[in-house]
Coordinates of C-alpha atoms in Angstrom, one line a residue:
X1 CA 25.6 -25.3 31.8
X2 CA 26.6 -25.3 28.2
X3 CA 23.1 -25.9 27.0
X4 CA 21.8 -23.1 29.2
X5 CA 24.4 -20.8 27.6
X6 CA 23.3 -21.8 24.1
X7 CA 19.6 -21.1 24.9
X8 CA 20.5 -17.7 26.4
X9 CA 22.4 -16.8 23.2
X10 CA 19.5 -17.9 21.1
X11 CA 17.0 -15.7 23.0
X12 CA 19.3 -12.7 22.7
X13 CA 19.8 -13.1 19.0
X14 CA 16.0 -13.5 18.5
X15 CA 15.3 -10.3 20.3
X16 CA 17.9 -8.3 18.3
X17 CA 16.7 -9.7 15.0
X18 CA 13.0 -9.3 15.7
X19 CA 13.3 -5.6 16.5
X20 CA 13.7 -4.5 12.8
X21 CA 10.7 -6.7 11.8
X22 CA 8.5 -5.1 14.4
X23 CA 9.5 -1.6 13.2
X24 CA 8.9 -2.6 9.6
X25 CA 5.4 -3.8 10.2
X26 CA 4.1 -0.5 11.6
X27 CA 1.6 1.5 9.5
X28 CA 3.0 4.1 7.2
X29 CA 3.6 7.4 8.8
X30 CA 1.4 10.4 8.0
X31 CA 3.0 13.1 6.0
X32 CA 4.3 16.2 7.6
X33 CA 2.0 19.1 8.2
X34 CA 4.1 21.4 5.9
X35 CA 2.0 20.7 2.9
X36 CA -1.6 21.9 3.0
X37 CA -4.3 19.3 2.1
X38 CA -5.9 19.9 -1.4
X39 CA -9.3 21.6 -1.5
X40 CA -10.3 20.7 -5.0
X41 CA -10.4 17.6 -7.3
X42 CA -9.6 17.0 -10.9
X43 CA -12.1 16.2 -13.6
X44 CA -10.1 13.5 -15.5
X45 CA -7.1 11.3 -15.1
X46 CA -4.8 13.9 -16.5
X47 CA -6.0 16.6 -14.2
X48 CA -6.3 14.4 -11.0
X49 CA -5.4 16.3 -7.8
X50 CA -2.3 14.8 -6.2
X51 CA -2.6 13.9 -2.5
X52 CA -0.2 12.2 -0.1
X53 CA -1.1 9.3 2.0
X54 CA -2.5 10.4 5.4
X55 CA -3.9 13.7 3.9
X56 CA -7.6 14.4 4.0
X57 CA -8.5 16.1 0.7
X58 CA -11.7 18.0 0.3
X59 CA -13.5 19.2 -2.8
X60 CA -16.8 20.8 -3.9
X61 CA -18.6 19.9 -7.0
X62 CA -22.0 19.2 -8.6
X63 CA -24.0 16.0 -8.7
X64 CA -23.0 14.2 -11.9
X65 CA -19.4 15.4 -11.9
X66 CA -16.4 13.0 -12.0
X67 CA -13.9 13.8 -9.2
X68 CA -10.4 12.5 -9.5
X69 CA -7.4 12.3 -7.1
X70 CA -4.1 10.5 -7.4
X71 CA -1.7 9.2 -4.7
X72 CA 1.5 7.1 -4.7
X73 CA 1.8 3.5 -3.3
X74 CA 4.9 1.5 -3.0
X75 CA 5.7 -2.2 -2.8
X76 CA 4.5 -3.9 0.4
X77 CA 1.8 -1.4 1.1
X78 CA -1.9 -2.2 1.3
X79 CA -3.8 1.1 0.7
X80 CA -7.2 1.9 2.0
X81 CA -9.2 4.7 0.3
X82 CA -12.1 6.2 2.2
X83 CA -14.5 8.8 0.8
X84 CA -17.4 10.7 2.4
X85 CA -19.9 12.5 0.2
X86 CA -21.9 15.3 1.8
X87 CA -25.2 15.3 -0.1
X88 CA -27.4 18.2 -1.0
X89 CA -30.3 19.3 1.2
X90 CA -32.9 16.6 1.4
X91 CA -35.6 19.2 0.4
X92 CA -33.9 19.8 -2.9
X93 CA -33.6 16.1 -3.9
X94 CA -36.3 14.0 -5.5
X95 CA -35.0 10.4 -4.8
X96 CA -32.0 8.5 -3.4
X97 CA -28.6 8.6 -4.9
X98 CA -26.0 5.9 -5.6
X99 CA -22.4 6.8 -5.4
X100 CA -19.3 4.8 -6.4
X101 CA -15.6 4.8 -5.6
X102 CA -13.1 3.3 -8.1
X103 CA -9.4 2.9 -7.9
X104 CA -7.1 2.7 -11.0
X105 CA -3.4 2.1 -11.3
X106 CA -0.9 4.0 -13.4
X107 CA -1.9 2.1 -16.5
X108 CA -5.5 3.0 -15.8
X109 CA -6.5 -0.5 -15.0
X110 CA -9.3 -0.7 -12.5
X111 CA -8.2 -2.4 -9.3
X112 CA -10.3 -4.8 -7.3
X113 CA -11.0 -4.2 -3.6
X114 CA -10.4 -6.9 -1.0
X115 CA -13.2 -5.4 1.1
X116 CA -15.0 -2.2 1.6
X117 CA -18.2 -0.7 0.3
X118 CA -17.3 0.7 -3.1
X119 CA -20.9 1.5 -4.0
X120 CA -23.6 2.7 -1.7
X121 CA -27.1 4.1 -2.1
X122 CA -28.1 7.0 0.1
X123 CA -31.8 7.5 1.0
X124 CA -33.4 10.8 0.0
X125 CA -33.2 12.2 3.5
X126 CA -29.6 11.1 4.1
X127 CA -27.1 13.8 4.9
X128 CA -24.0 11.9 3.6
X129 CA -22.7 8.6 2.3
X130 CA -19.4 6.9 3.1
X131 CA -17.4 4.7 0.7
X132 CA -14.3 2.6 1.2
X133 CA -11.9 0.4 -0.8
X134 CA -9.1 -1.6 0.7
X135 CA -6.8 -2.7 -2.2
X136 CA -4.7 -5.8 -2.6
X137 CA -1.1 -5.5 -1.4
X138 CA 1.1 -3.7 -3.9
X139 CA 3.7 -6.1 -5.3
X140 CA 7.2 -5.2 -6.4
X141 CA 6.9 -7.3 -9.6
X142 CA 4.3 -9.2 -11.5
X143 CA 3.7 -11.1 -14.7
X144 CA 2.8 -8.9 -17.7
X145 CA -0.6 -10.6 -18.1
X146 CA -1.6 -10.2 -14.5
X147 CA -3.6 -7.3 -13.0
X148 CA -1.7 -7.1 -9.8
X149 CA -1.2 -3.7 -8.1
X150 CA 2.3 -2.5 -8.7
X151 CA 4.4 0.5 -7.4
X152 CA 3.4 3.8 -8.9
X153 CA 0.6 6.3 -9.1
X154 CA -3.0 5.3 -8.3
X155 CA -6.1 7.2 -9.2
X156 CA -9.3 7.6 -7.2
X157 CA -12.5 8.4 -9.0
X158 CA -15.7 9.4 -7.2
X159 CA -19.0 9.8 -9.0
X160 CA -22.7 9.3 -8.7
X161 CA -24.0 6.3 -10.8
X162 CA -27.7 6.4 -10.0
X163 CA -30.0 9.4 -9.6
X164 CA -33.0 11.2 -11.2
X165 CA -32.2 13.6 -14.0
X166 CA -33.9 16.4 -12.0
X167 CA -31.2 16.0 -9.3
X168 CA -28.2 16.7 -11.7
X169 CA -26.2 19.7 -10.9
X170 CA -27.0 19.9 -7.2
X171 CA -24.0 21.0 -5.1
X172 CA -22.1 18.3 -3.1
X173 CA -19.0 18.1 -1.0
X174 CA -16.4 15.3 -0.8
X175 CA -13.7 14.2 1.5
X176 CA -11.1 11.6 0.5
X177 CA -8.3 10.1 2.6
X178 CA -5.8 7.3 1.8
X179 CA -3.9 5.3 4.4
X180 CA -1.7 2.3 4.0
X181 CA -0.7 -0.7 6.1
X182 CA 2.8 -2.1 5.6
X183 CA 2.4 -5.8 5.1
X184 CA 6.1 -6.8 5.2
X185 CA 7.8 -10.0 4.1
X186 CA 4.6 -12.1 3.8
X187 CA 3.8 -10.3 0.6
X188 CA 7.4 -10.0 -0.7
X189 CA 8.2 -11.4 -4.2
X190 CA 11.4 -11.8 -6.1
X191 CA 12.0 -9.2 -8.8
X192 CA 11.2 -5.5 -9.2
X193 CA 10.1 -3.0 -11.8
X194 CA 12.6 -0.9 -13.8
X195 CA 10.4 2.2 -13.2
X196 CA 7.3 2.7 -11.1
X197 CA 4.0 3.0 -13.0
X198 CA 4.0 6.8 -12.9
X199 CA 2.4 8.4 -16.0
X200 CA 5.0 10.1 -18.2
X201 CA 8.1 8.7 -16.4
X202 CA 8.8 6.1 -19.1
X203 CA 8.7 8.7 -21.9
X204 CA 10.9 11.0 -19.9
X205 CA 13.5 8.2 -19.3
X206 CA 13.4 7.2 -23.0
X207 CA 14.1 10.6 -24.3
X208 CA 16.8 11.3 -21.9
X209 CA 18.6 8.1 -22.8
X210 CA 18.4 8.8 -26.5
X211 CA 20.7 11.8 -26.1
X212 CA 18.3 14.2 -27.8
X213 CA 18.7 16.7 -24.9
X214 CA 15.0 17.0 -24.3
X215 CA 12.9 15.2 -21.8
X216 CA 9.2 15.1 -20.8
X217 CA 8.4 15.6 -17.2
X218 CA 6.4 12.9 -15.5
X219 CA 2.7 13.7 -15.2
X220 CA 2.7 12.9 -11.5
X221 CA 5.4 14.5 -9.3
X222 CA 4.3 13.0 -6.0
X223 CA 6.1 10.0 -4.6
X224 CA 6.6 8.2 -1.2
X225 CA 8.5 10.1 1.5
X226 CA 11.5 7.7 1.3
X227 CA 11.4 7.4 -2.5
X228 CA 10.4 4.6 -4.8
X229 CA 11.4 1.0 -4.3
X230 CA 11.5 1.6 -0.5
X231 CA 10.0 -1.8 0.0
X232 CA 13.2 -3.7 -0.9
X233 CA 13.8 -4.5 2.8
X234 CA 11.2 -6.7 4.5
X235 CA 11.0 -8.8 7.6
X236 CA 11.4 -11.9 5.3
X237 CA 15.1 -11.2 5.4
X238 CA 15.0 -11.1 9.2
X239 CA 13.1 -14.4 9.7
X240 CA 15.4 -16.1 7.1
X241 CA 18.4 -15.0 9.2
X242 CA 16.7 -16.2 12.3
X243 CA 16.0 -19.6 10.8
X244 CA 19.7 -19.9 9.9
X245 CA 20.8 -18.9 13.4
X246 CA 18.4 -21.4 15.0
X247 CA 19.6 -24.2 12.7
X248 CA 23.2 -23.4 13.6
X249 CA 22.4 -23.3 17.4
X250 CA 20.5 -26.5 17.2
X251 CA 23.5 -28.2 15.7
X252 CA 25.8 -26.8 18.4
X253 CA 23.3 -27.8 21.1
X254 CA 22.9 -31.3 19.7
X255 CA 26.7 -31.8 19.6
X256 CA 27.1 -30.5 23.1
X257 CA 24.5 -32.9 24.4
X258 CA 25.8 -36.0 22.6
X259 CA 29.6 -35.6 23.0
X260 CA 29.4 -36.2 26.8
X261 CA 32.1 -34.9 29.2
X262 CA 34.8 -35.3 26.6
X263 CA 36.7 -37.9 28.7
X264 CA 37.4 -41.4 27.3
X265 CA 35.1 -44.1 28.6
X266 CA 38.0 -46.4 29.3
X267 CA 41.4 -45.7 30.7
X268 CA 44.2 -47.8 29.1
X269 CA 46.1 -49.9 31.6
X270 CA 49.2 -48.3 33.0
X271 CA 48.0 -44.8 32.0

């Protein structure tokens, strides 16, 4: 009976503890519909159009232009960038076109993609070409020599890398969308950044601390819905607590099984 009670308590505690972990592992929510999706793109890192995760941004341009967008990514997220290029009329093109999608972090370091077609060549009669890049999981901290993705602003650059010179300047349309999957405790590391890698934020903080009374605004004003460093909580804490609970219950159960009924095996004479 005692062992059954211990097992029932274990199952109840596991159910309570696993609930936050299940909620934490859900994909990031889409932004509210209050903010309209951007309809243009920047032409450089400094003029990149800011988009929120979950928004589908659109832009019009010319073949040969560099199109830039920026978005925020926090620790524990694994962003996936998808882009669709609507090509000019086939009758106006003279050959196929090769398009490329690149992602850079706040330090303008090019980020590797775990999977996805970053570069694709469209046939001359193709109406569109689709590109994708699933990044590595954003870490809360990393060594200075590493190229790991860190919390902050990320840039998307879309451009054509191969075409005939006679096709330069033809009108094109582009659609870009960024979604993230919350990886959780499996990607958690010890340590965190003092500031996210947002261009201009370090300069702003340095001038404010010096007491000069002047500050420079960050070049990127967009951030996650629940603020930076929102990934401090992960299901690693939950499973660590579960492990401790299981160890304690195992000790209690083992003691209950080995101690017997609690009565002495022999009764002294005359007792």
